[in-house]
C-alpha positions as a printed Julia matrix, in Angstrom:
382×3 Matrix{Float64}:
 -24.3   -11.12  -13.92
 -22.21  -13.46  -11.78
 -25.4   -14.92  -10.32
 -27.04  -15.41  -13.72
 -23.99  -16.51  -15.75
 -21.82  -18.79  -13.64
 -19.95  -20.42  -16.56
 -19.12  -17.07  -18.16
 -18.04  -15.81  -14.73
 -15.56  -18.68  -14.36
 -14.08  -17.84  -17.78
 -13.8   -14.19  -16.78
 -12.21  -15.11  -13.44
  -9.43  -17.04  -15.18
  -8.63  -13.94  -17.22
  -8.72  -11.82  -14.05
  -5.99  -13.94  -12.44
  -3.85  -13.51  -15.55
  -4.28   -9.73  -15.4
  -3.44   -9.55  -11.7
   0.1   -10.78  -12.27
   1.31   -7.71  -14.18
   0.37   -4.83  -16.46
   1.52   -7.01  -19.34
  -0.98   -9.65  -18.25
  -3.82   -7.11  -18.38
  -2.67   -5.92  -21.8
  -2.72   -9.48  -23.13
  -6.24  -10.04  -21.77
  -7.52   -6.83  -23.43
  -5.75   -7.69  -26.69
  -7.25  -11.18  -26.76
 -10.7    -9.83  -25.85
 -10.92   -7.4   -28.76
  -8.84   -9.33  -31.3
 -11.94  -10.44  -33.22
 -13.13   -7.55  -35.49
 -16.74   -8.66  -34.99
 -16.4    -8.26  -31.23
 -14.76   -4.83  -31.58
 -17.56   -3.68  -33.88
 -20.17   -5.01  -31.45
 -18.6    -3.11  -28.55
 -18.72    0.14  -30.53
 -22.28   -0.26  -31.83
 -23.72   -1.36  -28.49
 -21.81    1.37  -26.59
 -20.57   -1.27  -24.2
 -18.7     0.6   -21.48
 -15.32   -1.1   -21.05
 -13.07    0.31  -18.34
  -9.32    0.82  -17.96
  -6.73    1.24  -15.2
  -5.36    4.37  -16.87
  -6.58    7.42  -18.78
  -9.41    9.76  -17.85
 -11.5     9.25  -14.73
 -14.63    8.42  -16.71
 -12.87    5.38  -18.21
 -11.77    3.95  -14.87
 -13.73    1.67  -12.58
 -15.23    4.04  -10.02
 -14.41    1.94   -6.97
 -10.71    2.57   -7.73
 -10.87    6.26   -8.69
  -9.95    7.39   -5.17
  -7.24    4.78   -4.6
  -4.23    6.92   -5.57
  -3.28    7.47   -1.9
  -3.59    3.81   -1.03
  -1.36    2.83   -3.98
   1.51    4.78   -2.42
   1.46    2.72    0.79
   4.06   -0.1     0.83
   2.57   -3.58    0.29
  -1.02   -2.26    0.39
  -0.35   -0.17   -2.74
   0.85   -3.21   -4.67
  -2.15   -5.23   -3.53
  -4.54   -2.44   -4.6
  -2.93   -2.26   -8.07
  -3.19   -6.04   -8.48
  -6.81   -5.94   -7.32
  -7.64   -3.17   -9.78
  -6.15   -5.05  -12.74
  -8.06   -8.18  -11.79
 -11.3    -6.25  -11.3
 -11.01   -4.41  -14.62
 -10.19   -7.61  -16.51
 -13.02   -9.58  -14.88
 -15.64   -6.91  -15.53
 -14.59   -6.23  -19.14
 -14.41   -9.91  -20.09
 -17.77  -10.61  -18.42
 -19.37   -7.61  -20.16
 -18.23   -8.73  -23.6
 -19.01  -12.42  -23.09
 -22.49  -11.66  -21.71
 -23.41   -9.14  -24.41
 -22.22  -11.46  -27.19
 -24.09  -14.41  -25.62
 -27.31  -12.38  -25.53
 -26.81  -11.4   -29.19
 -26.16  -15.04  -30.17
 -29.36  -16.14  -28.41
 -31.25  -13.62  -30.56
 -29.88  -15.02  -33.81
 -26.48  -13.35  -34.0
 -25.17   -9.8   -34.3
 -26.12   -9.5   -37.99
 -29.81   -9.66  -37.15
 -29.81   -6.86  -34.58
 -31.09   -3.35  -35.16
 -29.2    -0.29  -33.9
 -31.73    0.1   -31.09
 -31.29   -3.56  -30.07
 -27.52   -3.12  -29.98
 -27.9    -0.21  -27.59
 -30.5    -1.94  -25.39
 -28.19   -4.93  -24.87
 -25.21   -2.66  -24.22
 -27.17   -0.57  -21.74
 -28.39   -3.64  -19.82
 -24.88   -5.08  -19.48
 -23.48   -1.67  -18.49
 -26.11   -1.13  -15.8
 -25.82   -4.7   -14.53
 -22.06   -4.21  -14.05
 -22.08   -0.86  -12.27
 -21.81    1.49  -15.25
 -25.11    3.33  -14.85
 -26.58    5.54  -17.56
 -26.1     9.09  -16.24
 -26.52   10.89  -19.57
 -24.56   14.12  -19.89
 -23.2    13.78  -16.34
 -20.73   11.23  -17.71
 -18.77   14.11  -19.25
 -18.12   15.56  -15.78
 -17.17   12.27  -14.14
 -14.07   13.77  -12.53
 -16.07   16.6   -10.92
 -18.78   14.18   -9.79
 -16.21   11.9    -8.14
 -15.1    14.82   -5.95
 -18.56   14.88   -4.34
 -19.8    11.27   -4.57
 -18.08    7.93   -4.3
 -18.77    5.67   -7.29
 -21.64    7.83   -8.54
 -22.44    5.79  -11.66
 -22.2     2.58   -9.67
 -24.78    3.88   -7.2
 -27.05    5.06  -10.03
 -26.81    1.63  -11.67
 -28.18   -0.07   -8.53
 -31.31    2.09   -8.59
 -31.67    1.54  -12.33
 -31.48   -2.23  -11.9
 -34.05   -2.22   -9.08
 -36.42    0.12  -10.97
 -36.09   -1.76  -14.27
 -34.4     0.97  -16.34
 -32.99   -1.61  -18.84
 -36.58   -2.31  -19.95
 -37.2     1.4   -20.61
 -34.09    2.1   -22.68
 -35.04    3.06  -26.25
 -38.73    2.75  -25.28
 -41.12    3.08  -28.19
 -38.7     1.59  -30.74
 -40.01   -1.97  -30.59
 -37.35   -4.61  -29.87
 -39.59   -6.55  -27.53
 -37.57   -9.72  -28.12
 -34.54   -8.0   -26.55
 -36.61   -6.86  -23.56
 -37.87  -10.43  -23.12
 -34.25  -11.58  -23.13
 -33.48   -9.01  -20.41
 -36.47  -10.26  -18.36
 -34.98  -13.76  -18.58
 -31.66  -12.4   -17.31
 -33.41  -10.86  -14.3
 -35.09  -14.22  -13.63
 -31.8   -16.12  -13.96
 -30.15  -13.73  -11.5
 -32.95  -14.26   -8.98
 -32.73  -18.03   -9.4
 -28.94  -17.94   -8.98
 -29.22  -15.83   -5.83
 -32.0   -18.08   -4.53
 -29.76  -21.13   -4.93
 -26.94  -19.31   -3.16
 -29.16  -18.33   -0.22
 -30.6   -21.83   -0.04
 -27.18  -23.49    0.05
 -25.98  -20.95    2.6
 -28.95  -21.64    4.87
 -28.36  -25.38    4.6
 -24.65  -24.95    5.42
 -25.3   -22.67    8.4
 -27.94  -25.05    9.75
 -25.47  -27.93    9.48
 -22.73  -25.94   11.26
 -24.68  -24.04   13.92
 -27.97  -25.91   14.11
 -31.48  -24.53   13.58
 -31.86  -20.82   14.3
 -34.12  -20.18   17.34
 -37.01  -17.87   16.52
 -36.11  -15.48   19.36
 -32.31  -15.61   19.01
 -30.38  -14.26   16.04
 -27.0   -14.24   17.78
 -25.79  -17.34   15.94
 -26.93  -16.61   12.41
 -29.76  -15.22   10.31
 -30.56  -14.31    6.69
 -32.35  -11.0     6.11
 -35.06  -12.16    3.72
 -38.18  -11.78    5.87
 -40.94   -9.42    4.75
 -40.08   -6.59    7.15
 -36.39   -6.85    6.23
 -37.17   -4.7     3.17
 -36.98   -1.78    5.63
 -33.8    -2.97    7.36
 -30.17   -2.27    6.53
 -29.72   -6.03    6.98
 -31.94   -6.84    3.97
 -30.38   -9.66    1.98
 -27.46   -9.87    4.4
 -26.18  -13.1     5.89
 -25.48  -12.49    9.57
 -23.08  -14.74   11.47
 -22.36  -13.49   14.98
 -21.66   -9.77   14.7
 -20.61   -9.94   11.03
 -22.89   -9.26    8.05
 -22.17  -10.47    4.5
 -23.82   -8.79    1.51
 -24.01  -11.02   -1.61
 -26.19   -8.49   -3.5
 -23.36   -6.16   -4.51
 -25.04   -2.93   -3.38
 -28.52   -3.73   -4.71
 -29.75   -4.19   -1.13
 -28.94   -0.56   -0.25
 -30.99    0.77   -3.16
 -33.84   -1.63   -2.4
 -33.96   -0.68    1.29
 -33.8     3.07    0.58
 -36.68    2.87   -1.92
 -38.7     0.62    0.42
 -38.3     3.1     3.28
 -39.16    6.14    1.18
 -42.16    4.51   -0.52
 -43.42    2.47    2.45
 -42.76    5.21    5.01
 -41.22    2.76    7.47
 -37.81    1.7     8.76
 -36.6    -1.25   10.78
 -34.39   -0.31   13.72
 -31.37   -2.27   14.91
 -33.59   -3.69   17.65
 -35.8    -5.33   15.0
 -38.8    -3.03   15.61
 -40.49   -1.51   12.5
 -41.46    2.16   13.01
 -42.89    4.9    10.74
 -40.59    7.59    9.33
 -43.34   10.07    8.43
 -46.66   11.15    9.87
 -47.64   10.41   13.43
 -45.86    7.83   15.52
 -42.25    8.62   14.52
 -40.42    7.58   17.72
 -37.16    9.48   17.18
 -36.39   12.74   15.46
 -33.43   11.01   13.82
 -35.68    8.37   12.21
 -37.73   10.83   10.17
 -37.94   10.59    6.4
 -35.6    13.53    5.82
 -32.99   12.1     8.18
 -33.13    8.72    6.44
 -32.51   10.44    3.08
 -29.68   12.6     4.42
 -27.94    9.61    6.01
 -28.1     7.73    2.73
 -26.67   10.68    0.77
 -23.94   11.18    3.35
 -22.96    7.51    3.08
 -22.36    8.07   -0.65
 -20.02   11.06   -0.29
 -16.5    10.72   -1.65
 -13.89    9.63    0.92
 -12.27   13.08    1.13
 -15.53   15.03    1.37
 -17.06   12.44    3.7
 -13.97   12.57    5.9
 -14.27   16.36    6.07
 -17.92   16.16    7.13
 -17.03   13.54    9.76
 -14.28   15.8    11.12
 -16.58   18.81   11.38
 -19.47   16.91   12.98
 -17.3    14.6    15.09
 -19.35   11.58   13.98
 -19.71    9.38   10.91
 -23.0     8.93    9.05
 -24.0     6.15   11.46
 -23.52    8.48   14.42
 -20.36    6.77   15.65
 -17.61    9.08   17.08
 -14.57    9.66   14.84
 -11.01   10.76   15.5
  -8.23   12.15   13.32
  -6.65    8.69   13.36
  -9.82    6.88   12.27
 -10.41    9.39    9.45
  -6.82    8.97    8.23
  -7.24    5.18    8.21
 -10.53    5.45    6.29
  -8.85    7.63    3.66
  -5.87    5.34    3.06
  -6.64    1.73    3.99
  -8.84   -0.17    1.5
 -12.31   -1.27    2.62
 -11.42   -4.91    2.07
  -8.49   -4.74    4.49
 -10.61   -3.01    7.14
 -13.47   -5.51    6.71
 -11.13   -8.49    7.08
  -9.47   -6.97   10.17
 -12.84   -6.44   11.89
 -13.97   -9.95   10.98
 -10.78  -11.44   12.43
 -11.39   -9.55   15.67
 -14.98  -10.84   15.81
 -14.45  -14.43   14.67
 -12.12  -17.36   15.19
  -9.37  -18.01   12.65
 -11.05  -20.62   10.37
 -14.21  -18.52    9.94
 -12.29  -15.23    9.56
 -10.21  -16.87    6.8
 -13.41  -17.69    4.94
 -14.54  -14.09    5.49
 -11.29  -12.85    3.99
 -11.73  -14.97    0.85
 -15.35  -13.87    0.38
 -14.39  -10.22    0.85
 -11.46  -10.45   -1.57
 -13.8   -11.76   -4.24
 -16.24   -8.89   -3.86
 -18.71   -9.82   -1.12
 -18.87   -6.92    1.31
 -18.64   -7.87    4.97
 -19.25   -5.62    7.95
 -18.64   -6.39   11.62
 -20.58   -4.57   14.35
 -18.97   -4.23   17.74
 -20.66   -4.55   21.13
 -21.62   -0.85   21.11
 -24.01   -1.49   18.21
 -25.52   -4.47   20.0
 -26.01   -2.38   23.17
 -27.59    0.4    21.1
 -30.11   -2.12   19.72
 -31.06   -3.22   23.23
 -31.36    0.42   24.35
 -33.69    1.11   21.4
 -35.96   -1.69   22.57
 -36.23   -0.26   26.09
 -36.94    3.26   24.77
 -39.65    2.02   22.39
 -41.31    0.06   25.19
 -41.34    3.25   27.29
 -42.85    5.22   24.36
 -45.63    2.65   24.0
């Protein structure tokens, strides 16, 4: 929604900063948001899924459900609490503003049917990480023990597969589905503008990217990148930035499973089923298991890492690294790695992007060596 509704996003961001200051600030934002009886009624009828920092697990934003340990760490705990308040305020304000704007574009809330209310609410929920999981929502606390941000992950697949168009199927409301199609198009246009401006900026800073050298920078939007974990990522040096908010992971997983191919770190595209699979670890089942393992909850995932001695990427783990993963927020770890990889001005930019929700990931020299080793092995196989 941020890509398709920039003006509404700016309004929501202002409210997020107010909420970050204190619990009172968040309360005032929520009070102002639902002060209008028409808005409150719309939220109820559309089943718009607004979140909270307190109460049951199912009402909280999933990315903060496992943050209770981190909140007890001096300084980090305070930063996590501030981040959560800002996140909750931003998402709730954006959800309400977007849903009401869609209703207004269709002639106002008075002209909507019950089915149209629910279709709009479902689209906004799915587009903001609150996937439709049916009866599983009632066991959100149990689900969070096994998977990290389960509904958020489901929402990414639902967005990619077009679930918002199928909600309440057979009950008419084609004008609402057309409105949703326009939202998809606006998001793609917004992302296209972002990628275009990024490419222009990187070209101005680093110069044109050589065809045979991606060490400086690259953008993972080539055809074969559908099969790569770098799909949609902006790579600068050893650091990757993901502006797609998790949609790239769902897209790549579906592309691999449907297309039967994967793109290795070396850039070579290989099959994952049938004849010609170069490695046992690149088979279709292994690709699926790695994806599921990457979605385990921090505690369960840490336990699996401890037992196997490696993380889901195959990197060795220690008791210290597992403890850090369980307590230190992802944002802090991402910024630290970026600062180690980049000079101060660029790492500062990385920190700002990461704080505002763009995931960054820095690969060390071991990953680069592994990519080169893959190339040599594949040449020998040929």
